[in-house]
C-alpha positions in Angstrom: 99.9 -130.7 42.9 98.4 -127.9 45.0 97.1 -124.9 43.1 97.7 -121.4 44.5 95.9 -118.2 43.9 97.4 -114.7 44.5 94.8 -112.8 46.4 94.8 -110.5 49.5 95.3 -112.4 52.8 93.8 -109.6 54.9 91.7 -106.4 54.3 93.3 -103.0 53.6 93.0 -100.7 56.6 93.5 -97.0 57.2 96.5 -97.9 59.3 98.1 -99.8 56.5 97.6 -96.8 54.1 99.0 -94.5 56.8 102.0 -96.7 57.2 102.7 -96.7 53.5 102.8 -92.9 53.4 105.0 -92.9 56.5 107.5 -95.4 54.9 107.3 -93.8 51.4 106.5 -90.1 51.9 107.7 -89.2 48.3 104.4 -90.6 47.0 102.9 -87.3 48.1 105.0 -85.6 45.3 102.9 -87.2 42.5 101.0 -84.2 41.1 97.7 -85.9 40.4 95.7 -86.7 43.6 93.7 -89.6 42.1 96.9 -91.1 40.8 98.5 -90.8 44.3 95.6 -92.6 45.8 96.0 -95.4 43.2 99.7 -95.8 44.0 98.8 -96.2 47.7 96.1 -98.7 46.7 98.8 -100.6 44.7 101.2 -100.9 47.7 98.3 -101.7 50.0 97.1 -104.5 47.7 100.6 -105.9 47.2 101.4 -105.9 50.9 98.1 -107.7 51.7 99.0 -110.4 49.2 102.0 -111.2 51.4 102.9 -111.6 55.1 104.5 -108.2 55.2 102.5 -105.5 56.9 104.6 -102.5 55.8 107.3 -101.6 53.3 110.0 -101.2 55.9 109.6 -105.0 56.7 110.8 -106.0 53.2 114.5 -106.8 53.1 116.8 -104.3 51.3 117.5 -106.5 48.3 117.4 -105.8 44.6 116.4 -109.4 44.0 116.1 -111.9 46.8 119.6 -112.5 48.1 121.5 -110.2 45.6 122.4 -107.4 45.7 121.7 -106.7 49.4 122.3 -103.4 51.2 124.5 -103.5 54.3 121.8 -101.8 56.3 118.3 -100.4 55.9 115.1 -101.7 54.3 113.4 -101.8 50.9 112.0 -98.3 51.6 115.5 -96.8 51.3 115.8 -98.2 47.8 112.3 -97.1 46.7 112.7 -93.6 48.0 116.2 -93.3 46.5 115.0 -94.4 43.0 112.0 -92.0 43.2 114.3 -89.1 43.9 116.9 -90.2 41.4 114.4 -90.5 38.6 113.1 -87.0 39.3 116.6 -85.6 39.2 117.3 -87.3 35.8 114.1 -86.0 34.3 114.7 -82.5 35.6 118.1 -82.4 34.1 116.8 -83.0 30.6 113.7 -80.9 31.0 115.8 -77.9 32.1 118.6 -78.4 29.6 116.4 -79.1 26.6 113.1 -77.1 26.6 111.7 -79.3 23.9 111.7 -82.3 26.3 108.3 -83.6 27.1 107.9 -85.7 30.3 104.7 -87.0 31.7 105.5 -86.3 35.4 102.4 -88.1 36.7 103.4 -91.3 34.9 107.1 -90.9 35.7 106.6 -90.4 39.4 103.8 -92.9 39.8 105.9 -95.4 37.8 109.0 -94.7 40.0 106.8 -95.2 43.1 105.5 -98.5 41.8 108.5 -100.0 40.0 109.1 -102.5 42.8 105.5 -102.8 44.0 105.6 -106.5 43.2 108.4 -107.2 45.7 106.1 -108.2 48.7 105.0 -111.2 46.6 108.5 -112.3 45.4 110.1 -111.7 48.8 107.2 -113.1 50.9 108.7 -115.8 53.2 105.8 -118.2 52.8 105.9 -118.0 49.0 109.7 -118.5 48.9 109.4 -121.6 51.2 106.8 -123.3 49.0 108.7 -122.4 45.8 111.9 -123.9 47.2 110.1 -127.0 48.3 108.7 -127.8 44.9 110.1 -125.6 42.2 108.9 -127.9 39.4 105.3 -127.3 40.5 105.0 -123.6 40.1 108.5 -122.2 39.4 110.9 -120.4 41.6 109.5 -117.8 41.7 106.2 -118.2 40.0 106.4 -114.5 39.0 109.3 -112.1 39.4 108.4 -108.9 41.2 108.4 -107.0 38.0 105.7 -109.2 36.5 103.6 -109.4 39.7 104.0 -105.6 40.0 102.4 -105.2 36.6 99.5 -107.3 37.8 99.1 -105.2 40.9 99.1 -102.0 39.0 96.4 -103.2 36.6 94.3 -104.7 39.3 94.0 -101.5 41.3 93.2 -99.5 38.2 96.5 -97.7 37.5 97.2 -96.6 33.9 98.8 -99.1 31.5 101.7 -96.7 31.3 102.5 -97.2 35.0 102.1 -100.9 34.8 104.5 -100.8 31.8 107.1 -99.2 34.1 106.6 -101.9 36.8 107.2 -104.7 34.3 109.8 -102.9 32.1 112.1 -101.5 34.8 114.0 -104.8 35.3 115.2 -107.7 33.1 111.9 -107.9 31.3 112.6 -104.5 29.8 115.4 -106.1 27.7 112.7 -107.9 25.7 110.3 -105.1 25.0 110.2 -101.5 23.7 110.1 -99.3 26.7 108.6 -95.8 27.1 110.6 -92.7 27.8 109.4 -92.6 31.4 110.2 -96.3 31.8 113.7 -95.7 30.4 114.3 -93.0 33.1 113.1 -95.3 35.9 115.2 -98.1 34.5 118.3 -95.9 34.6 117.5 -94.6 38.0 116.9 -98.1 39.4 120.0 -99.8 37.8 122.2 -96.8 38.4 121.1 -96.6 42.1 122.3 -100.2 42.7 125.6 -99.7 40.8 126.5 -96.5 42.6 125.5 -98.2 45.9 127.9 -101.0 45.1 130.7 -98.7 44.1 130.4 -96.8 47.3 130.6 -100.0 49.4 127.0 -99.9 50.6 126.2 -103.5 49.4 127.3 -106.7 51.1 130.3 -107.9 49.1 129.1 -111.5 48.8 125.9 -110.3 47.2 127.4 -108.2 44.4 126.5 -110.9 41.8 124.5 -109.5 38.9 126.0 -106.0 39.0 128.6 -104.8 36.5 131.6 -107.1 36.2 134.0 -104.2 36.3 132.5 -102.6 39.4 134.8 -102.3 42.4 133.6 -101.4 45.9 135.1 -98.7 48.0 135.5 -99.6 51.6 132.8 -97.8 53.6 133.6 -95.6 56.6 133.3 -97.3 59.9 
């Protein structure tokens, strides 16, 4: 059995960091400058652990193969969830003055909720997993778990890493923070609404709500 080690395949460059901000400009809305830099570090590290060179190269899937947007890239989902999470939090903060939201953690967590996808979606990883799933699993780590690893590796707060691991299925088996709950709702809601509006390929709707019906999109 061959052993594998998840480590960067190439160095982080200024161009890579520039492309991350170009593909995901909402990162600039994170209030704390140091935290913004760490979020870029996380995406840079994750991309360098894969064959992808920028976020817009990652397919527009929730999980590999399902659900899949009819068009676009992973950046469309990431940006949408970031904005959606912000709207949810603003609604409660404005309607209930006693509401306390850590905006730095919420927005950094929204920006990093899928930071592990370069690893899980990486073509070379998927090829070796498919060839010998009994050796290291298929996948070895889901994007949520690898995303937690990435966040902790680059020095992001535990609270942000918690959102990365808790936003998806793993969140069903752990107590999740208030900020994680908002990101989970934004993420899952984004996919369900996209499905209802006919923005997802019909054959890839598996895993979304059983009672969800898709509207025919405009030509």
